[in-house]
Short mmCIF file of C-alpha atoms in Angstrom, two decimals:
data_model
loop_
_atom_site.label_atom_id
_atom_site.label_comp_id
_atom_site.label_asym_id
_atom_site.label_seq_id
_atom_site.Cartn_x
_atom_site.Cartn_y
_atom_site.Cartn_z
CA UNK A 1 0.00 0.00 0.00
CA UNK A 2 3.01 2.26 -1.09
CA UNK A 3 2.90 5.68 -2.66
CA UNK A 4 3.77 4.00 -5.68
CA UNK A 5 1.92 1.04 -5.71
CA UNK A 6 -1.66 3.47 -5.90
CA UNK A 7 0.19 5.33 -8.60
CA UNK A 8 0.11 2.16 -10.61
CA UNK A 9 -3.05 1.31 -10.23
CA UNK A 10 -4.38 4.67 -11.51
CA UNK A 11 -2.03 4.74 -14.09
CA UNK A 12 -2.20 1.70 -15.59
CA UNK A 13 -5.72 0.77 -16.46
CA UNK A 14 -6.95 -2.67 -18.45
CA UNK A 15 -5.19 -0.83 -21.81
CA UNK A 16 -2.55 -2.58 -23.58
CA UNK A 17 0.59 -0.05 -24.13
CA UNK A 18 2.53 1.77 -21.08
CA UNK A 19 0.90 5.33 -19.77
CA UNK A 20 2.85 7.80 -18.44
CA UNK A 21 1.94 10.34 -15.80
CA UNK A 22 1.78 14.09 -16.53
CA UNK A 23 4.17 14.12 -12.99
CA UNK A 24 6.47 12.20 -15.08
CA UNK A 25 6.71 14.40 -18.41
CA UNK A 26 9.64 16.23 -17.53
CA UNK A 27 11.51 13.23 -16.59
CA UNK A 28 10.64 11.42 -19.68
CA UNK A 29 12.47 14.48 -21.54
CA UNK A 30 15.46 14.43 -19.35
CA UNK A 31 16.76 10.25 -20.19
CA UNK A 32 15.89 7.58 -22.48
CA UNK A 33 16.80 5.11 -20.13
CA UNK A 34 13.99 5.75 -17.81
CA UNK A 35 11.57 4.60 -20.10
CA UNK A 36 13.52 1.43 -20.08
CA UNK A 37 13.39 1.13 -16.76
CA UNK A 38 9.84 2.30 -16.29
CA UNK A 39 9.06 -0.54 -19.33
CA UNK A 40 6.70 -2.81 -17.62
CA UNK A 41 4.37 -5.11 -18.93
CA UNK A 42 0.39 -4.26 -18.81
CA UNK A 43 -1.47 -5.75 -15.20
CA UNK A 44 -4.51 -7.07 -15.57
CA UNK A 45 -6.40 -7.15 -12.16
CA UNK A 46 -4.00 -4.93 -10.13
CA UNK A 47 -5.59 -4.48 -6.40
CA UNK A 48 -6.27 -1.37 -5.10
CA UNK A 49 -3.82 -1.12 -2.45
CA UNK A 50 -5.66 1.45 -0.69
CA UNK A 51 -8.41 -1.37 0.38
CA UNK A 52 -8.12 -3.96 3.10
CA UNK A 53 -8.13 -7.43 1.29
CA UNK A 54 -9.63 -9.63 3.93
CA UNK A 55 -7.07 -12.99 2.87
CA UNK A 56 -3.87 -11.47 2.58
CA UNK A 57 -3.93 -8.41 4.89
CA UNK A 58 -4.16 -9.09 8.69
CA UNK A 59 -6.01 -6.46 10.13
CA UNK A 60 -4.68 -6.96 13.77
CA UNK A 61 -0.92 -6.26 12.63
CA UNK A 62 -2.17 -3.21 10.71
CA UNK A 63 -3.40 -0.74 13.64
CA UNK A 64 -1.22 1.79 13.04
CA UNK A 65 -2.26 2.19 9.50
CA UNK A 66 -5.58 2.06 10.36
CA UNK A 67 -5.10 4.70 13.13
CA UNK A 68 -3.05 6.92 10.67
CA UNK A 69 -6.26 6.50 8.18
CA UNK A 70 -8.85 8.07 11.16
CA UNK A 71 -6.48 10.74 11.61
CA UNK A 72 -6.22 11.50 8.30
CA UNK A 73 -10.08 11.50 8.01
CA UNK A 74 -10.35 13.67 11.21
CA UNK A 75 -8.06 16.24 9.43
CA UNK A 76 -10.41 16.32 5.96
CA UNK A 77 -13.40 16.37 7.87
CA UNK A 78 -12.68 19.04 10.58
CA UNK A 79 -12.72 18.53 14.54
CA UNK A 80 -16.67 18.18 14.51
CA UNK A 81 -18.40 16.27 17.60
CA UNK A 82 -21.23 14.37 15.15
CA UNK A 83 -18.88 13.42 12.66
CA UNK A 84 -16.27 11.77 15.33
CA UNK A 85 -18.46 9.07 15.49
CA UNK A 86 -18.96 8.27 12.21
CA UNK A 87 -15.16 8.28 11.58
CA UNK A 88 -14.89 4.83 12.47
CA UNK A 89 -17.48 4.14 9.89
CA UNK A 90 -16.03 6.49 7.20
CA UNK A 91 -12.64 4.74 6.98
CA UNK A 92 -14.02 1.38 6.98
CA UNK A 93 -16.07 1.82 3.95
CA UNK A 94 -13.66 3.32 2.19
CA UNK A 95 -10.63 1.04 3.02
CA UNK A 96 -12.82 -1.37 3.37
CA UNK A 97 -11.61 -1.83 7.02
CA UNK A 98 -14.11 -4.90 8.70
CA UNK A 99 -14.51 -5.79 12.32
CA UNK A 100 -13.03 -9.23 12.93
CA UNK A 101 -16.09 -11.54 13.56
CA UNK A 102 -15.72 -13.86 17.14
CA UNK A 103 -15.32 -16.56 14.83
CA UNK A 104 -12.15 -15.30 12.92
CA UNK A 105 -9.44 -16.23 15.16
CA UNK A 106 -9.40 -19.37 16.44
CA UNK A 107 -9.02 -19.27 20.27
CA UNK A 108 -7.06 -22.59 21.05
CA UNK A 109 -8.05 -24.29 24.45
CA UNK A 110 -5.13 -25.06 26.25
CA UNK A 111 -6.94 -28.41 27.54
CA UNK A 112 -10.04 -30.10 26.36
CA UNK A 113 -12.66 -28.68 28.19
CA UNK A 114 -14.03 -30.25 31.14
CA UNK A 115 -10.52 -31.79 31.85
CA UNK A 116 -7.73 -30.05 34.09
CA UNK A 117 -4.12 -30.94 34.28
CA UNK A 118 -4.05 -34.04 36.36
CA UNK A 119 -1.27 -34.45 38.75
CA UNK A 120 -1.21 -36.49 42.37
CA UNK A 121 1.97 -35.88 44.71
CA UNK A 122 3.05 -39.26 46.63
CA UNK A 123 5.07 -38.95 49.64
CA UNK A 124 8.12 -37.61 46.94
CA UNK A 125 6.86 -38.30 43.78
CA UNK A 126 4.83 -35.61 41.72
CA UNK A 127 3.63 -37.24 39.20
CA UNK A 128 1.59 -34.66 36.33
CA UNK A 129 0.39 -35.10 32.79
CA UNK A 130 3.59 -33.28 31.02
CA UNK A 131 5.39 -36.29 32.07
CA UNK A 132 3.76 -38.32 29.33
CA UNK A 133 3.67 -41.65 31.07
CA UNK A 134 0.52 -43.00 32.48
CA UNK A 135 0.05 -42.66 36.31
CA UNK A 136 0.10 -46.45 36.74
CA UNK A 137 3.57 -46.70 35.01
CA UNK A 138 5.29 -43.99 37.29
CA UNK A 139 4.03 -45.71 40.24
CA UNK A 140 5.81 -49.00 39.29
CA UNK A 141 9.02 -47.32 38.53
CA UNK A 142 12.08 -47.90 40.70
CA UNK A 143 13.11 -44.52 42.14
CA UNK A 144 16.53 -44.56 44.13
CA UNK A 145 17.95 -41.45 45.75
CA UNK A 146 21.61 -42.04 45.73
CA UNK A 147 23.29 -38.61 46.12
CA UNK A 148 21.78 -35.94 48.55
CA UNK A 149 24.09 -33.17 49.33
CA UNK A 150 24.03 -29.73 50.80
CA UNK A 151 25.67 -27.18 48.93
CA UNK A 152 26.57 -23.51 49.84
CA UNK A 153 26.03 -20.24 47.37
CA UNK A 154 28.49 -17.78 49.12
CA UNK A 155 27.30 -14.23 48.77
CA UNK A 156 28.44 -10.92 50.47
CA UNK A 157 25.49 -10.85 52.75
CA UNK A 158 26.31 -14.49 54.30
CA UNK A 159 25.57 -18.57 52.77
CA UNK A 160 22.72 -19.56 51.18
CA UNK A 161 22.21 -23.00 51.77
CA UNK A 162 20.85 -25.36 49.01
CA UNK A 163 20.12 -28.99 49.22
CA UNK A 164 21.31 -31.07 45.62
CA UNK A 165 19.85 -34.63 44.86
CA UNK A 166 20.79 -37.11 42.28
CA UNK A 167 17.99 -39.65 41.52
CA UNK A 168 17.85 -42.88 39.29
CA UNK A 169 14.74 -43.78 37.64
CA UNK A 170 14.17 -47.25 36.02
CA UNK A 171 11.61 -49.72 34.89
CA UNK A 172 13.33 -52.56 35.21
CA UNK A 173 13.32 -53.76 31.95
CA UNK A 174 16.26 -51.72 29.76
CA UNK A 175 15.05 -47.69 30.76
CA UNK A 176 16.53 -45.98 32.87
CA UNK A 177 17.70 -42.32 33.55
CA UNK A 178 19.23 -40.17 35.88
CA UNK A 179 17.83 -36.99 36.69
CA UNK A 180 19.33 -34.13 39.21
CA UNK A 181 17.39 -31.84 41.04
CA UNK A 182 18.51 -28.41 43.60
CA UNK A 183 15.99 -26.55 46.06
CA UNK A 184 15.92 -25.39 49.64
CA UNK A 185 14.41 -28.16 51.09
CA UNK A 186 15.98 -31.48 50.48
CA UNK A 187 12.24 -32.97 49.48
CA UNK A 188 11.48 -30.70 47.22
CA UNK A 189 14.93 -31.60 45.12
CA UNK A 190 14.77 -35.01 45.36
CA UNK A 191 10.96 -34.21 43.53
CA UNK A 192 12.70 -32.35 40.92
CA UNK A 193 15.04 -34.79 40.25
CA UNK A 194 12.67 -37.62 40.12
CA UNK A 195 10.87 -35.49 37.05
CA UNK A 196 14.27 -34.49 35.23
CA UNK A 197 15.15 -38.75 35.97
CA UNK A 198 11.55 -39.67 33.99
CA UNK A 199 12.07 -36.93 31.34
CA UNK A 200 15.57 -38.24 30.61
CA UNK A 201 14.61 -42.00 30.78
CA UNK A 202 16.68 -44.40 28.28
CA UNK A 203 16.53 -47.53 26.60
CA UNK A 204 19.96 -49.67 27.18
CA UNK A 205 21.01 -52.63 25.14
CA UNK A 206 21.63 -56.02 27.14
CA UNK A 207 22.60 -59.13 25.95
CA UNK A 208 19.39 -61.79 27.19
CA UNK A 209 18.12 -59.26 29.02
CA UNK A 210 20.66 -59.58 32.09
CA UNK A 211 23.69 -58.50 31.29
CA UNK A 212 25.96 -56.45 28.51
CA UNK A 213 27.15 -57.33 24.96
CA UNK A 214 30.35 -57.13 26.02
CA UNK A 215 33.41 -55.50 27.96
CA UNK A 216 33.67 -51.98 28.38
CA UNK A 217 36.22 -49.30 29.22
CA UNK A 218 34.87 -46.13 29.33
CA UNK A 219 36.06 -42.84 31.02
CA UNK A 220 34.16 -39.94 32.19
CA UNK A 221 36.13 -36.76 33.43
CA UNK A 222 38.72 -38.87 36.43
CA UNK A 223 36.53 -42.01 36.43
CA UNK A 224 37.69 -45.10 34.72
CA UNK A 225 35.13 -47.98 34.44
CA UNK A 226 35.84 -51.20 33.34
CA UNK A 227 32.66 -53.08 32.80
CA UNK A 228 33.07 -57.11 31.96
CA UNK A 229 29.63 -58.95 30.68
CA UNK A 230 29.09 -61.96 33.09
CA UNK A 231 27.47 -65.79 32.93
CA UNK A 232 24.10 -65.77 34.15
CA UNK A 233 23.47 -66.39 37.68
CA UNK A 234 26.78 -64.30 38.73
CA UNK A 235 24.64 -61.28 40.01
CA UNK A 236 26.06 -57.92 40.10
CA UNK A 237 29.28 -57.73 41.49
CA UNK A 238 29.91 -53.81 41.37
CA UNK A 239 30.52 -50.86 42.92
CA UNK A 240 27.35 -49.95 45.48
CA UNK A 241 26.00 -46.66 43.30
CA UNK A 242 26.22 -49.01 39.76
CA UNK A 243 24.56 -51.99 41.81
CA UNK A 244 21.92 -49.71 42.32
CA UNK A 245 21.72 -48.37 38.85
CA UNK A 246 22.09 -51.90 37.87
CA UNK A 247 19.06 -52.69 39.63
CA UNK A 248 16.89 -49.96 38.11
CA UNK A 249 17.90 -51.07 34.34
CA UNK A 250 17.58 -54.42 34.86
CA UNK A 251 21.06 -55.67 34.64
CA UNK A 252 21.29 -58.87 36.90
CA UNK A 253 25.22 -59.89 35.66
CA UNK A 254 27.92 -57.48 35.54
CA UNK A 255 31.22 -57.40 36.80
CA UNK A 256 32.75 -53.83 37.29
CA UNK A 257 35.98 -52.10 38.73
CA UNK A 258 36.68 -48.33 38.94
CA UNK A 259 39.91 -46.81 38.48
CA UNK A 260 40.50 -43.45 39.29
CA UNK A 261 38.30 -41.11 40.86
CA UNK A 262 35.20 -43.11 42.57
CA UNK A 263 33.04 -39.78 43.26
CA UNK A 264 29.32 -41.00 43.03
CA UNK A 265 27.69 -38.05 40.82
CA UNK A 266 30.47 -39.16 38.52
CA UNK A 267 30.38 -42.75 38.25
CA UNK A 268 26.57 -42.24 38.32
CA UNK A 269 26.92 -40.61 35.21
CA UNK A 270 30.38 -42.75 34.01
CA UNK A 271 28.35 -45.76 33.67
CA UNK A 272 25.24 -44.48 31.74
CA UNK A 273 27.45 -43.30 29.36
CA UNK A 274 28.91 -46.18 29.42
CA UNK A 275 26.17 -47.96 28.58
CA UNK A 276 25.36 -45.85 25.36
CA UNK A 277 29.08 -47.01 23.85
CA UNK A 278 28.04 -50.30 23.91
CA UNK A 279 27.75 -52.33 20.25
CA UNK A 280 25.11 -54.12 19.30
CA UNK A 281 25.84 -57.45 17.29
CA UNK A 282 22.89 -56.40 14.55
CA UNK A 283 24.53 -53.10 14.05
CA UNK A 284 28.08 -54.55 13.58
CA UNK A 285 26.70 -57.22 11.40
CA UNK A 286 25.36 -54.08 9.34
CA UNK A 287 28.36 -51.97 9.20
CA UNK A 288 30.84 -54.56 8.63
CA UNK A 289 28.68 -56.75 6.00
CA UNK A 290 29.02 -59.91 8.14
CA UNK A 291 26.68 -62.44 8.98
CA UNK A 292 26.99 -62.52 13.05
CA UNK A 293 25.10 -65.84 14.76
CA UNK A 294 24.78 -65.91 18.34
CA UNK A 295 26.74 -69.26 19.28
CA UNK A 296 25.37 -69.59 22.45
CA UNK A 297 22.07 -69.53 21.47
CA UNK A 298 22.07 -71.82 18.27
CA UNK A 299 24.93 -73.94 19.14
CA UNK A 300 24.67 -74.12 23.30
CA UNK A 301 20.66 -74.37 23.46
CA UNK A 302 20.67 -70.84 24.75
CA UNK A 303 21.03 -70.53 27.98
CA UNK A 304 17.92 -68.97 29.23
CA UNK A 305 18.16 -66.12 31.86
CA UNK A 306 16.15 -66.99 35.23
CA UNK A 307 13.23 -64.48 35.02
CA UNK A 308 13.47 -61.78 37.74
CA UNK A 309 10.62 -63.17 39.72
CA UNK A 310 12.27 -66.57 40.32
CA UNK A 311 15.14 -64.85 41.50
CA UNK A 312 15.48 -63.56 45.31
CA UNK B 1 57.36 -55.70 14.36
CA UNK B 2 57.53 -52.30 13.53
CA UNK B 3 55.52 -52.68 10.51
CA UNK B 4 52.64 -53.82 12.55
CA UNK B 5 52.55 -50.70 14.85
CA UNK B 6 52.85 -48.56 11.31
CA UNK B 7 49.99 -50.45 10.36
CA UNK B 8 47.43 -49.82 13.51
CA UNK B 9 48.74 -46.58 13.81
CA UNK B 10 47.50 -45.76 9.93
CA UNK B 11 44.37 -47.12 9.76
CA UNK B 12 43.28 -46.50 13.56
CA UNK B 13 43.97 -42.13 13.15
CA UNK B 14 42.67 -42.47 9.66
CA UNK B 15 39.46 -43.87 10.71
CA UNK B 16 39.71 -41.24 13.79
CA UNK B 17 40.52 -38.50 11.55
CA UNK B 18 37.35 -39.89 9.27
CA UNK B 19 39.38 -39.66 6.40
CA UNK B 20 37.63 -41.57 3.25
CA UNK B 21 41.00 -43.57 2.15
CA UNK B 22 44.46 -44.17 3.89
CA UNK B 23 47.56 -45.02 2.02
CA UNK B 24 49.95 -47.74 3.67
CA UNK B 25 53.45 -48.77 1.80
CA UNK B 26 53.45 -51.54 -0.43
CA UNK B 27 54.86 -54.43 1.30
CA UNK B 28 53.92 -58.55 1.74
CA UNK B 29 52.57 -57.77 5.54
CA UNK B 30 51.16 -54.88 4.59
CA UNK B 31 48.99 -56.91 2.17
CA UNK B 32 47.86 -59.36 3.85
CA UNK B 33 46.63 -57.32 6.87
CA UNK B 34 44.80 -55.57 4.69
CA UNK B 35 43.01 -58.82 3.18
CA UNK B 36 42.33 -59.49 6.81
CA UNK B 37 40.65 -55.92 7.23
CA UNK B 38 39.29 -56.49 3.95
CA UNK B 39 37.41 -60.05 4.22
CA UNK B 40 36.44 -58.94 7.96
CA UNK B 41 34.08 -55.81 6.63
CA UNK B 42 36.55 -53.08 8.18
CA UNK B 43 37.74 -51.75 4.54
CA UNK B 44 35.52 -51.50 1.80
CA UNK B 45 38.43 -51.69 -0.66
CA UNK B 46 42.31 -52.85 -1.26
CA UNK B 47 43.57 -51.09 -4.03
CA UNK B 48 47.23 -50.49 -5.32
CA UNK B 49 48.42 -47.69 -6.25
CA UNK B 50 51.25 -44.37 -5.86
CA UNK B 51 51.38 -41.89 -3.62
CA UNK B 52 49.36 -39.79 -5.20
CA UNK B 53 46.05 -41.75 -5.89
CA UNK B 54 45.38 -45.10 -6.63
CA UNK B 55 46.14 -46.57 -9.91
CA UNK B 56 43.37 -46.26 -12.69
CA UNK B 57 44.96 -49.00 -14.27
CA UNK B 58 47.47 -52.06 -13.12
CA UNK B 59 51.15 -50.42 -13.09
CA UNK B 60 53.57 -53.55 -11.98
CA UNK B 61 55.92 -53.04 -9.48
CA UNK B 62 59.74 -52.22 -10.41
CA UNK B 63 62.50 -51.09 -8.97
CA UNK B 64 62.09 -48.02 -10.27
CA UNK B 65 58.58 -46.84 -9.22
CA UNK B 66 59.18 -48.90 -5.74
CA UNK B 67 59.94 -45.84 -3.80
CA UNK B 68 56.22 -44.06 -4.65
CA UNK B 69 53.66 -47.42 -4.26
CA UNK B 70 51.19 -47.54 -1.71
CA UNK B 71 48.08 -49.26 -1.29
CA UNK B 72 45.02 -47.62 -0.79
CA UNK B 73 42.22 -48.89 1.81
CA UNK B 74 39.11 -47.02 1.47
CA UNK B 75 37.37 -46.85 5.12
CA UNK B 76 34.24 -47.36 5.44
CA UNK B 77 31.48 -45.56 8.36
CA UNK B 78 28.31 -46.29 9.48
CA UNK B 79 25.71 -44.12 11.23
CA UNK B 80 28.15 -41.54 11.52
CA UNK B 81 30.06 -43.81 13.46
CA UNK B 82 33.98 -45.73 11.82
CA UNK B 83 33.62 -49.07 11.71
CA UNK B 84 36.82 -49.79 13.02
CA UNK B 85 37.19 -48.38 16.56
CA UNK B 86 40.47 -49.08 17.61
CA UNK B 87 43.50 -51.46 15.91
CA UNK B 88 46.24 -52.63 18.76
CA UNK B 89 49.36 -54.28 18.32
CA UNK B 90 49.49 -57.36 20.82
CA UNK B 91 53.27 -58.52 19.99
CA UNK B 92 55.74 -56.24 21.00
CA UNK B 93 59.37 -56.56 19.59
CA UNK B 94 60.17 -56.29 23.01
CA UNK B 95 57.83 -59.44 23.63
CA UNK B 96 56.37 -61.39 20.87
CA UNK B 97 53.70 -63.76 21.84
CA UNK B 98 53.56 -67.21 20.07
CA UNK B 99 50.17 -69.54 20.63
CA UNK B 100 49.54 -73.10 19.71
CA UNK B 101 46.23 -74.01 18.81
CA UNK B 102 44.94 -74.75 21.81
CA UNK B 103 45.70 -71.56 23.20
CA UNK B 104 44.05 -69.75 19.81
CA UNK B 105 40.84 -72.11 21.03
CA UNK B 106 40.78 -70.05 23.83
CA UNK B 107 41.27 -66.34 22.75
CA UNK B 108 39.20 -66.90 20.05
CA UNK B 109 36.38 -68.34 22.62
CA UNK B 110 36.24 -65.08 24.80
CA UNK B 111 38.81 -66.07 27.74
CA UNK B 112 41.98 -64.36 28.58
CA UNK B 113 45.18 -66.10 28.03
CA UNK B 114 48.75 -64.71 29.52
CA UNK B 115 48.71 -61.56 29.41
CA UNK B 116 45.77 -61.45 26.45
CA UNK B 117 42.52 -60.54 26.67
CA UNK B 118 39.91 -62.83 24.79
CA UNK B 119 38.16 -61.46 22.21
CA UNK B 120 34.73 -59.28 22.43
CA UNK B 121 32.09 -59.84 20.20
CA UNK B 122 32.98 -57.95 16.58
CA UNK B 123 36.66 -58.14 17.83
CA UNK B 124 39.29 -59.78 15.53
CA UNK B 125 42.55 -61.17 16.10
CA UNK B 126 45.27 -61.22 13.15
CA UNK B 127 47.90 -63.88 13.49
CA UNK B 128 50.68 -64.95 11.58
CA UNK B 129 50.57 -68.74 10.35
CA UNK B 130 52.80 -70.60 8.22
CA UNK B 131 50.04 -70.89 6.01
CA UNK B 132 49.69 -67.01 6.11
CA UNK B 133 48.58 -64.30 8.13
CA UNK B 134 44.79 -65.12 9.02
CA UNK B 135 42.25 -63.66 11.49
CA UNK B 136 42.11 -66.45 14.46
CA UNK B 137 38.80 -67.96 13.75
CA UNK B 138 40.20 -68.88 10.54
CA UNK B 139 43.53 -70.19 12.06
CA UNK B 140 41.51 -71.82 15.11
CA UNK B 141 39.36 -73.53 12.06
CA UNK B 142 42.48 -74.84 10.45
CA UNK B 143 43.78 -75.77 13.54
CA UNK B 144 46.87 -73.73 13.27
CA UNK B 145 49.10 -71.99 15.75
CA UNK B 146 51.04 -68.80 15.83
CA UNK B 147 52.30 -65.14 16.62
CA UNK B 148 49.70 -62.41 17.61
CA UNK B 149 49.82 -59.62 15.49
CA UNK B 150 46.93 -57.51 16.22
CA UNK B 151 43.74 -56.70 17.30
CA UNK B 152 41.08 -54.84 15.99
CA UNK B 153 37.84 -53.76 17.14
#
């Protein structure tokens, strides 16, 4: 809706051949190459630019043209009292200005209507919708608190005291995650740590479902982990925070030593990235072009893992 | 012996460096590690060729042109991951370490053995034979005994 653009649309009307303003006389004398420029092809159908097109002009990003258009009314008119109110009028017939109906914008409900956000707190579980898992799944996951400490911001004025808690979350079945969670009352972390545990849940390979493919060496920051995949029935003979972890993923045979630094937050997160180098036989089978059998299961009989609730 | 470490040290920082081909000197053990890599899926290609490039078509090997042949291995990567992780020597010229069959059987099977760790699933073992260098399955398969070259995973 340019100066220009209206002085198109009056110039040029349905006529084949180019028109020329009168404005534009004395230019035309001063250069040839303007008429080059100004060689445009005839428009059929050009808009009137001055008008509001109800599909491609949002009327609730254009106020300030709008506003600009009463003013400019108020101006031709003259600062009369019975005209002020038809101003409103007067510039929406001519720019052709409409009042957007209820129905125009859609007004998206945040939640279907009659339902609210459904959440239940549990001792220290806070369980709500955005977690996307059913209720009945997070109360059959394994929660373990396994770091709780109290840290200190210094400031000028004195310490504020904070409490920090590292929680594992598993199903017991291959997903797990660790979550960590800060706040002024040691609870209240531990809460947020369960949620940032359930949000960060992940699925971990393991060989028949008890133990993993194979040996790892992995190191995280000053913790060394060396990781060796066990015969069934050997249980897990590692360090107390993996045992745990262990126990949340659903790991029942490991064998695990850690060299280096043995601080828990670390190893905590040591062996879940551990985990994540692992190599599937499928995948190597893949990349390498190789046909990979599983000896022990075609050639051995497969020996079958005792299911968790024969166990203990 | 040193070739060996010249060997794991070239492909292991090429695959590292995620480089799409490697060029390792011409020579017999050269060759025939490379088959190894080759048969095992680790290499998608053993070509011959100069120092420049590979060959675009066969150039035999004089004395002359000796000095400038190489052979190309073209690597090979899957989901943005190298196939080959890591290649190790196991004999040392300080300490070579000879096996008879038996003790192949049990490398090959997953147990440690002196100072050797068993093999991992997707690990191989290259060994030299005196019916050629071979990855251990195949040596334990021909019932065959003998040094421990490498490793490669």
């Amino acid at each position: 809706m340019s100066g220009f653009a209206l002085r198109l649309s009056r110039a040029l009307p349905a006529t084949a051949g180019v028109r020329f303003l009168a404005s534009t006389a004395v230019a035309m004398k001063k250069s040839t190459t303007f008429r080059s420029v100004l060689n445009v092809e005839p428009v059929h159908n050009v808009p009137d630019f001055s008008k509001f097109d109800p599909i491609y002009d949002d009327i609730t990003e254009n106020s300030s043209v709008i506003e600009l258009w009463k003013k400019q009314k108020a101006s031709e008119i003259g600062g009369d009292a019975t005209t002020a109110s038809n101003l409103d009028a007067l510039v929406r017939s001519e720019h052709n200005v409409f009042e957007t109906p209820d129905d125009f914008l859609i007004k998206y409900p945040k939640r279907p209507p009659g339902k609210e956000m459904q959440s239940a707190v549990e001792g220290e579980m806070f369980w709500s919708e955005e977690l996307l898992i059913p209720y009945e799944q997070f109360k059959k996951l394994s929660k373990k608190t396994l770091v709780v400490k109290r840290t200190v911001q210094m400031t000028r004025k004195g310490k504020i005291p904070s409490m920090y808690a590292l929680v594992v979350v598993g199903n017991g079945m291959g997903s797990a995650g660790y979550g960590e969670g800060k706040s002024a009352e040691a609870s209240k972390a531990v809460m947020i740590a369960t949620r940032q545990a359930i949000k960060h849940m992940q699925n971990f390979p393991r060989y028949d479902n008890r133990t993993i493919y194979h040996d790892i060496e992995h190191k995280f920051k000053a913790t060394k982990l060396q990781l060796w995949a066990r015969r069934p029935g050997f249980g897990c003979r590692v360090a107390p925070m993996i045992h745990e972890i262990c126990e949340c993923i659903g790991i029942q045979d490991l064998a695990g030593k850690i060299h280096g630094s043995r601080n828990p937050m670390n190893v905590i997160k040591a062996f879940f990235e551990a985990l994540t180098t692992q190599r599937i036989p499928s995948d190597l089978a893949k990349a390498r072009g190789l046909r990979l059998l599983d000896v022990n299961h075609i050639y051995y009989g497969g020996i079958k893992p005792t299911p968790l609730s024969a166990r203990k | 012996m040193v070739k060996i470490h010249d060997i794991c040290s070239r492909v292991q920082n090429g695959f590292r460096a995620r480089l799409g081909r490697i060029a390792l000197p011409e020579t017999k053990l050269n060759l025939s590690v490379a088959r190894v890599l080759y048969n095992q899926g680790f290499v998608s290609s053993v070509t011959r060729g100069t120092h420049l490039g590979p060959d675009e078509s066969y150039t035999p090997t004089t004395n002359l042109n000796v000095a400038e042949r190489r052979l190309w291995l073209s690597l090979k990567y899957y989901q943005d991951q190298p196939v080959l992780r890591g290649m190790r020597c196991v004999s040392k010229p300080s300490r070579k370490i000879n096996c008879n069959a038996n003790q192949l059987k049990i490398l090959a099977s997953g147990q440690p053995w002196g100072i050797v760790k068993g093999i991992i699933p997707g690990e191989i073992m290259i060994v030299s034979t005196t019916r050629g260098i071979l990855e251990i399955q195949d040596a334990v398969k021909l019932g065959l005994g003998g040094m421990l070259l490498a490793r490669a995973n």
